[in-house]
mmCIF file of C-alpha atoms and ligand atoms in Angstrom:
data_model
loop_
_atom_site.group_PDB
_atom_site.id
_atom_site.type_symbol
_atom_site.label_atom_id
_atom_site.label_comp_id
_atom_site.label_asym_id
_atom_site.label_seq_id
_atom_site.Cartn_x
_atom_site.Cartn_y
_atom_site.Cartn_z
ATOM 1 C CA UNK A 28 -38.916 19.837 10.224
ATOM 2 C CA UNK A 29 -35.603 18.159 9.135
ATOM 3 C CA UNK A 30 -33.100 18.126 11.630
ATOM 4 C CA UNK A 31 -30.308 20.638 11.476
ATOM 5 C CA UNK A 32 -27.687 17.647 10.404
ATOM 6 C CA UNK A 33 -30.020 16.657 7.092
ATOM 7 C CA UNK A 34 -30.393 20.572 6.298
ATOM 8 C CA UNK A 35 -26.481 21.012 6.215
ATOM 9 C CA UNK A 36 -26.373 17.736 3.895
ATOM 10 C CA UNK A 37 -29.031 19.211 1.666
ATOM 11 C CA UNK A 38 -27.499 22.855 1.455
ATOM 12 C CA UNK A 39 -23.940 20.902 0.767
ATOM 13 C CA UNK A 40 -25.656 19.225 -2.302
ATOM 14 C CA UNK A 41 -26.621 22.568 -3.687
ATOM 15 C CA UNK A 42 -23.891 24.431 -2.663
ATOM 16 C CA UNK A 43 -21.880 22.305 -4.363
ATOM 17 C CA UNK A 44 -24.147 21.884 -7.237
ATOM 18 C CA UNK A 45 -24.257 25.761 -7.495
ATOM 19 C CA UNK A 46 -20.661 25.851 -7.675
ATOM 20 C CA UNK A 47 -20.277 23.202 -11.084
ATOM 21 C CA UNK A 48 -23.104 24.946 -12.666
ATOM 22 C CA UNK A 49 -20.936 27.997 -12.401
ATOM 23 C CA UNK A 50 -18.139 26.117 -13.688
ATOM 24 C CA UNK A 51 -20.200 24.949 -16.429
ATOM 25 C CA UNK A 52 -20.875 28.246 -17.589
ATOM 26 C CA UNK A 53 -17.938 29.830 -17.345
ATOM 27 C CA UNK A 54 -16.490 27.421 -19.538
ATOM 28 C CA UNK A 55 -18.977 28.175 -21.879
ATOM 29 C CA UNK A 56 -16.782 30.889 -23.815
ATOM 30 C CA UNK A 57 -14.081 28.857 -23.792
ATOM 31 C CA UNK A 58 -15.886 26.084 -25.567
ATOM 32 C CA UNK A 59 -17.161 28.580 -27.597
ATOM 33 C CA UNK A 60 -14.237 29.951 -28.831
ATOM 34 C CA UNK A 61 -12.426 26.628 -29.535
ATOM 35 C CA UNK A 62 -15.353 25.878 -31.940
ATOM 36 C CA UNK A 63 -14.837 29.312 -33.769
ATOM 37 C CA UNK A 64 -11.094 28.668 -34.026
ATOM 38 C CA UNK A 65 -11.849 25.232 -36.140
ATOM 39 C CA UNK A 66 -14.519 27.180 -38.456
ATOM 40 C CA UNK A 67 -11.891 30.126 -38.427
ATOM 41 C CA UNK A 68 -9.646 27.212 -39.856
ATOM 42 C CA UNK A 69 -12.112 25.162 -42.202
ATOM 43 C CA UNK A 70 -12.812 28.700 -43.632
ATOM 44 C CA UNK A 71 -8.862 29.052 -44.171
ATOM 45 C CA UNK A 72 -8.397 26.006 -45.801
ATOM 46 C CA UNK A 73 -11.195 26.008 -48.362
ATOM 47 C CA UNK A 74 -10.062 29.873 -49.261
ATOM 48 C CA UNK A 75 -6.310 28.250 -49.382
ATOM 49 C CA UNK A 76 -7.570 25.798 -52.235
ATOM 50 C CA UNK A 77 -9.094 28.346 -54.360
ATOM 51 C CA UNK A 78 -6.184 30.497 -53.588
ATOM 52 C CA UNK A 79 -3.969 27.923 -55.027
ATOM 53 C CA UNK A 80 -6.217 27.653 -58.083
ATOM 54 C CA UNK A 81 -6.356 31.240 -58.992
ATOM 55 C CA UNK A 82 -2.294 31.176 -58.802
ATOM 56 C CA UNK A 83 -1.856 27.920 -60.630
ATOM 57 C CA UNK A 84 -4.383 29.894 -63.780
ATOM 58 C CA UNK A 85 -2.242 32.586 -63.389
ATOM 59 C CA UNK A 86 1.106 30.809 -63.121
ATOM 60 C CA UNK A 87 -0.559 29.115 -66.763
ATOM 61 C CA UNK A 88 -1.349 32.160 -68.478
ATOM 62 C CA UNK A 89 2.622 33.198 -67.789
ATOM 63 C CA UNK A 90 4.435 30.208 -68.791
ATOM 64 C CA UNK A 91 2.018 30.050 -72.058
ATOM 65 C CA UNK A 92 2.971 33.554 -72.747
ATOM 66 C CA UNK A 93 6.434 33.031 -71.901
ATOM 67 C CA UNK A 94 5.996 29.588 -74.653
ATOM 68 C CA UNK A 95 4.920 31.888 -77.051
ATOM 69 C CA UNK A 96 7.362 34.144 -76.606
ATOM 70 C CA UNK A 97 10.172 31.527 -76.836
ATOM 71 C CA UNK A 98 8.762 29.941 -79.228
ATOM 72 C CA UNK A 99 8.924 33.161 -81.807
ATOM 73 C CA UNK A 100 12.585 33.471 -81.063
ATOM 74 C CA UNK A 101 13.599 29.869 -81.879
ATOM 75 C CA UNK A 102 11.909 30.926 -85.422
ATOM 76 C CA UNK A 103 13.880 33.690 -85.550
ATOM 77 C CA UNK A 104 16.978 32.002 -84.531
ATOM 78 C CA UNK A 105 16.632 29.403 -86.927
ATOM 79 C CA UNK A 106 16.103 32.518 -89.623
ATOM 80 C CA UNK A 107 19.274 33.809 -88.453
ATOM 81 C CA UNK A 108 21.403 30.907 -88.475
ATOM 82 C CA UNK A 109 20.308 29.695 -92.156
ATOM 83 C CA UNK A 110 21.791 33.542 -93.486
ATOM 84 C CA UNK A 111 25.399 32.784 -91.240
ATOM 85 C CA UNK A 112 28.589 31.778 -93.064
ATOM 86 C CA UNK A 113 30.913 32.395 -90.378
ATOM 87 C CA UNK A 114 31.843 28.970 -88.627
ATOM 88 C CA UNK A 115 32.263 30.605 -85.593
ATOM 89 C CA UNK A 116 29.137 32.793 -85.519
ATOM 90 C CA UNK A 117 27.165 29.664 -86.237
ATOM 91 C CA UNK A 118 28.315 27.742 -83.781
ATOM 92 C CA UNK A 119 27.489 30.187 -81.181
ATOM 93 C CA UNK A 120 24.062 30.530 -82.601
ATOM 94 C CA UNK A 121 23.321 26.989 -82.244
ATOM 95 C CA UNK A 122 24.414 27.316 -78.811
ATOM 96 C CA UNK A 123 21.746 30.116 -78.702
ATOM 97 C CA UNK A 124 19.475 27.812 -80.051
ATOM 98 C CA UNK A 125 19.724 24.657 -78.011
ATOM 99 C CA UNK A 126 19.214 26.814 -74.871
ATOM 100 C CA UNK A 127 16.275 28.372 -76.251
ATOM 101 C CA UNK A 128 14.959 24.530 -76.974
ATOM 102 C CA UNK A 129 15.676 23.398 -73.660
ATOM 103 C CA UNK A 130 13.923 27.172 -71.912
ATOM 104 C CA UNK A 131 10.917 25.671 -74.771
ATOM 105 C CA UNK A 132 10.640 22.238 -72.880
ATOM 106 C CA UNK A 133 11.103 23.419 -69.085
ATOM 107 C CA UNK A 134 7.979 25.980 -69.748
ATOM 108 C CA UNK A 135 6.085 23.008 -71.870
ATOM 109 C CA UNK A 136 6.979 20.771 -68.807
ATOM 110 C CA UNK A 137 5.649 23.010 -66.219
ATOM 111 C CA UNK A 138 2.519 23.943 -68.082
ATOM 112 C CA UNK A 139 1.721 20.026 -67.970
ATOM 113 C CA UNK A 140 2.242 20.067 -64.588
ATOM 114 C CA UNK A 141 0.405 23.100 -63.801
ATOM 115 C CA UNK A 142 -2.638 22.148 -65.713
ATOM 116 C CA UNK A 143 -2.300 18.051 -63.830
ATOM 117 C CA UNK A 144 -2.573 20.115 -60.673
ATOM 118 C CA UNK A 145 -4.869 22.612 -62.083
ATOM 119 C CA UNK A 146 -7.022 19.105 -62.513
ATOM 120 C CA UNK A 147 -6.503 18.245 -59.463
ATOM 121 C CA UNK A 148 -7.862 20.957 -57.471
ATOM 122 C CA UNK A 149 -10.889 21.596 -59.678
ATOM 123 C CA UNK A 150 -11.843 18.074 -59.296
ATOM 124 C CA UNK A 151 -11.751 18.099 -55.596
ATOM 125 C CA UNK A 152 -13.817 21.407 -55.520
ATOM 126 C CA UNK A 153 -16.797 19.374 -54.013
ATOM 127 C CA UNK A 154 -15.270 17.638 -51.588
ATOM 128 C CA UNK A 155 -13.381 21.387 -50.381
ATOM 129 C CA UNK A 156 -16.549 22.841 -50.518
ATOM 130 C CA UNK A 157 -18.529 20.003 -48.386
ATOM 131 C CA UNK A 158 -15.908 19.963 -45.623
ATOM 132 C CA UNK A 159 -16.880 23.889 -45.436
ATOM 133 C CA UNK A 160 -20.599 23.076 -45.532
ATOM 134 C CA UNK A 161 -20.184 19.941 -42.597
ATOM 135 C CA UNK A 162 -17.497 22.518 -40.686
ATOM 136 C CA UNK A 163 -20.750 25.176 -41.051
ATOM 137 C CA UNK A 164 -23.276 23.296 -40.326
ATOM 138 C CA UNK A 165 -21.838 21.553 -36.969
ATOM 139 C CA UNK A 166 -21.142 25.096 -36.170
ATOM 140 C CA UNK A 167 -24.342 25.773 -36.239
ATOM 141 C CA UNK A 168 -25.678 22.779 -34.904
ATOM 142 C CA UNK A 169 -23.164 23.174 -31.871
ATOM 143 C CA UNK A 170 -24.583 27.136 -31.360
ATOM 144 C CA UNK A 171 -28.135 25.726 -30.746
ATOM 145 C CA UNK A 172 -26.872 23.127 -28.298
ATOM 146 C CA UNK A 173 -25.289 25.657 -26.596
ATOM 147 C CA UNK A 174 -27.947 27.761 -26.508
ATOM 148 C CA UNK A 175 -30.037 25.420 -25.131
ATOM 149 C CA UNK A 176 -27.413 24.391 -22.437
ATOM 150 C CA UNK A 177 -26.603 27.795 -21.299
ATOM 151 C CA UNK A 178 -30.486 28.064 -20.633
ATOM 152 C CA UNK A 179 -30.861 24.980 -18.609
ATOM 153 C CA UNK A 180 -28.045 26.011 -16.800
ATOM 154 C CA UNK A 181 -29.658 29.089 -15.826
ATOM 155 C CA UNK A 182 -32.828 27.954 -14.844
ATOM 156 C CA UNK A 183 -31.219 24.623 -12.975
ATOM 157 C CA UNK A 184 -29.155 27.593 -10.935
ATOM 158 C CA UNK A 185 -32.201 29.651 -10.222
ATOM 159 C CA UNK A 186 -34.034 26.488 -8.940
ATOM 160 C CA UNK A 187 -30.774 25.570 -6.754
ATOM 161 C CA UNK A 188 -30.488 28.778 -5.509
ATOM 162 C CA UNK A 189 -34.114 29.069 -4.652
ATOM 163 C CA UNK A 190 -33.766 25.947 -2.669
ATOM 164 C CA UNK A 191 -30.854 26.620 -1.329
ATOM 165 C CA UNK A 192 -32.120 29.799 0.176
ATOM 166 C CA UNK A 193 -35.480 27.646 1.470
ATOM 167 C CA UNK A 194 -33.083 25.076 3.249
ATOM 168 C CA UNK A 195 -31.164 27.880 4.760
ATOM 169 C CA UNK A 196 -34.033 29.325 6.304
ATOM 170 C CA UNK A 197 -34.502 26.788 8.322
ATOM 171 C CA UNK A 198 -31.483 26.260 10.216
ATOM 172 C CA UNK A 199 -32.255 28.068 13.655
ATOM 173 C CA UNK A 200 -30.920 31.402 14.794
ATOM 174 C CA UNK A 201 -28.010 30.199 17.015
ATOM 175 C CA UNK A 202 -26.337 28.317 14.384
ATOM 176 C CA UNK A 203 -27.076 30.915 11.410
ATOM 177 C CA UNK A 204 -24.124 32.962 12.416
ATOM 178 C CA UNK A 205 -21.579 30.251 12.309
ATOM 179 C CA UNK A 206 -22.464 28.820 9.209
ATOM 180 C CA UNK A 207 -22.829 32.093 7.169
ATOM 181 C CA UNK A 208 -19.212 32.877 8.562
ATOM 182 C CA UNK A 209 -18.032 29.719 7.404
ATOM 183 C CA UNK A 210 -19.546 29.264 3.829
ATOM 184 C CA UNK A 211 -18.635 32.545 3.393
ATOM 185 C CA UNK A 212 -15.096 31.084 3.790
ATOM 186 C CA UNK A 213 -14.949 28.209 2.238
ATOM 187 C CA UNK A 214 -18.530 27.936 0.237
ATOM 188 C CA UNK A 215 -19.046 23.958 -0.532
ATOM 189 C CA UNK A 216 -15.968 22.817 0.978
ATOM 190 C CA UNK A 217 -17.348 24.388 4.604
ATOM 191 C CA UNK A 218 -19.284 21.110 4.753
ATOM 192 C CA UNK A 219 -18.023 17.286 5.332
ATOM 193 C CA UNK A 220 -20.200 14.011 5.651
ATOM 194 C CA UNK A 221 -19.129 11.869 8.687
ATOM 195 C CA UNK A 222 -18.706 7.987 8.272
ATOM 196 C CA UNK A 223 -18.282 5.899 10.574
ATOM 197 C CA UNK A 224 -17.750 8.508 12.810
ATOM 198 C CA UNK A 225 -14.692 9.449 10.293
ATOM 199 C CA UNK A 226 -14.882 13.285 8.847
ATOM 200 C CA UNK A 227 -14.656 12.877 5.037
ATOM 201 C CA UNK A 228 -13.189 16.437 4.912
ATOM 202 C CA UNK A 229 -9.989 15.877 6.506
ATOM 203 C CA UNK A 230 -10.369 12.082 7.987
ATOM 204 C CA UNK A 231 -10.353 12.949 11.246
ATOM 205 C CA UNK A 232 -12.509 10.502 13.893
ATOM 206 C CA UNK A 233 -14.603 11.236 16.321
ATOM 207 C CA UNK A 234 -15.679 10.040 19.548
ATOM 208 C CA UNK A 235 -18.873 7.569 19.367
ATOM 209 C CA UNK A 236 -20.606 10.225 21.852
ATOM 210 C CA UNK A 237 -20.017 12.770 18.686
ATOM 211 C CA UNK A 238 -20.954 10.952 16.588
ATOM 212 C CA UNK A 239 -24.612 10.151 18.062
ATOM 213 C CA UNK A 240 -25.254 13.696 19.035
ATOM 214 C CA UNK A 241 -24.237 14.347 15.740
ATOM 215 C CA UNK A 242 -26.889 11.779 14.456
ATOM 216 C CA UNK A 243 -29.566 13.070 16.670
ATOM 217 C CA UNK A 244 -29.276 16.073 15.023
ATOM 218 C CA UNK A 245 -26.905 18.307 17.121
ATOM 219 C CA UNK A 246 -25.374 20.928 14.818
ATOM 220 C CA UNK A 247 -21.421 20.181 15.580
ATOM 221 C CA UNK A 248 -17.656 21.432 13.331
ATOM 222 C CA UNK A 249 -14.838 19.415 12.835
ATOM 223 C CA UNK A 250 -12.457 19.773 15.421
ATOM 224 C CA UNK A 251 -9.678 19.432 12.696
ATOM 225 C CA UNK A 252 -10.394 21.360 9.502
ATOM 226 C CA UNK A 253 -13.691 23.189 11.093
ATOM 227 C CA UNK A 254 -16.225 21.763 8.374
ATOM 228 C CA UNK A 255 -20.073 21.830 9.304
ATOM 229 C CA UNK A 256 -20.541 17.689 9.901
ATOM 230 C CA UNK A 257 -23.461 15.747 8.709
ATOM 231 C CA UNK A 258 -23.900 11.978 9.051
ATOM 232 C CA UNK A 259 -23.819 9.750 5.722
ATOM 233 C CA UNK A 260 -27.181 9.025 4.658
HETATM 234 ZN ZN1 LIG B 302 -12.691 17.379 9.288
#
């Protein structure tokens, strides 16, 4: 039967290990969510690029009815200022006129532009729409991981605990008390390793007649921070 020294070093492993499996999980959602916030985003940006390319069509169809539009009453100035005598009334009209030209070559301009960028975007479709894909995929990829994870968490913390509980069995009756008060306390940080007769808890020494009763298996606390001792393997 192991000694009550190498039981306390064992039930120190798994408490501990208990406690970052714990961790482990509980940071699952966390990780979880992070992922979900960059597909939340992928998703955004592809739906911002056809966005864009459903206003840019639109913004098209306006300034080409707006072209048309202009463009019937430049006719109709020109019509008008053929049939003026007055000096005055003509030169106002071709005022009129050379404002209508220039409203003509501002919409002309930013149809160009509109369909360059129309281009643009239509063009890079595939590439949008394989970032989504990739974003979608690892997603999915990343689910099944975690999946898979999250179960050999579960069954590495059943096994622990299962152990645990088989170590703890055997420490004897008049030391049960003591440690169940003090793990109940402080769970993995109740127990320290001693080197060199040196508590790696708090760093506290020893005396060398400790430290051998210690070794022969003598259950024994720190005198300074109360930890259950153990000697190094
Ligand atoms: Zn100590």
């Amino acid at each position: 039967m192991a000694s009550v020294p190498s039981t306390l070093r064992e039930c120190h492993r798994l408490r501990a290990h208990l406690r970052d499996l714990q961790a482990e999980i509980d940071r699952g959602p966390r990780v979880l969510k992070t992922w979900q916030d960059d597909l939340e985003a992928a998703r955004v940006e592809r739906q911002a690029h056809f966005d864009a390319i459903t206003k840019l069509k639109l913004k098209q169809r306006e300034d080409e009815g707006s072209l048309k539009q202009t463009d019937a009453r430049l006719t109709k100035l020109e019509e008008q200022l053929a049939g003026i005598s007055v000096p005055k009334e003509y030169a106002a009209k071709e005022v009129e006129i050379a404002h209508t030209k220039a409203k003509k070559g501002e919409l002309e301009d930013a149809i160009l532009a509109t369909i360059t960028e129309l281009e643009e975007r239509t063009a890079a479709i595939p590439a949008v729409e394989k970032k989504w894909a990739d974003a979608q995929a690892e997603f999915a990829q990343f689910q099944v991981e975690a999946a898979e994870r999250l179960e050999r968490l579960h069954a590495d913390t059943e096994t622990s605990r299962a152990d645990l509980a088989r170590a703890e069995a055997t420490l004897p009756p008049d030391v049960k008390p003591t440690y169940d008060t003090i793990v109940r306390a402080k769970g993995p940080e109740g127990f320290a390793a001693a080197k060199l007769r040196t508590c790696q808890g708090c760093r506290t020494s020893m005396t060398e007649t400790q430290f051998s009763e210690l070794k022969r298996g003598t259950f024994r606390t720190c005198t300074t921070c109360g930890r259950m001792q153990y000697p190094v393997e």
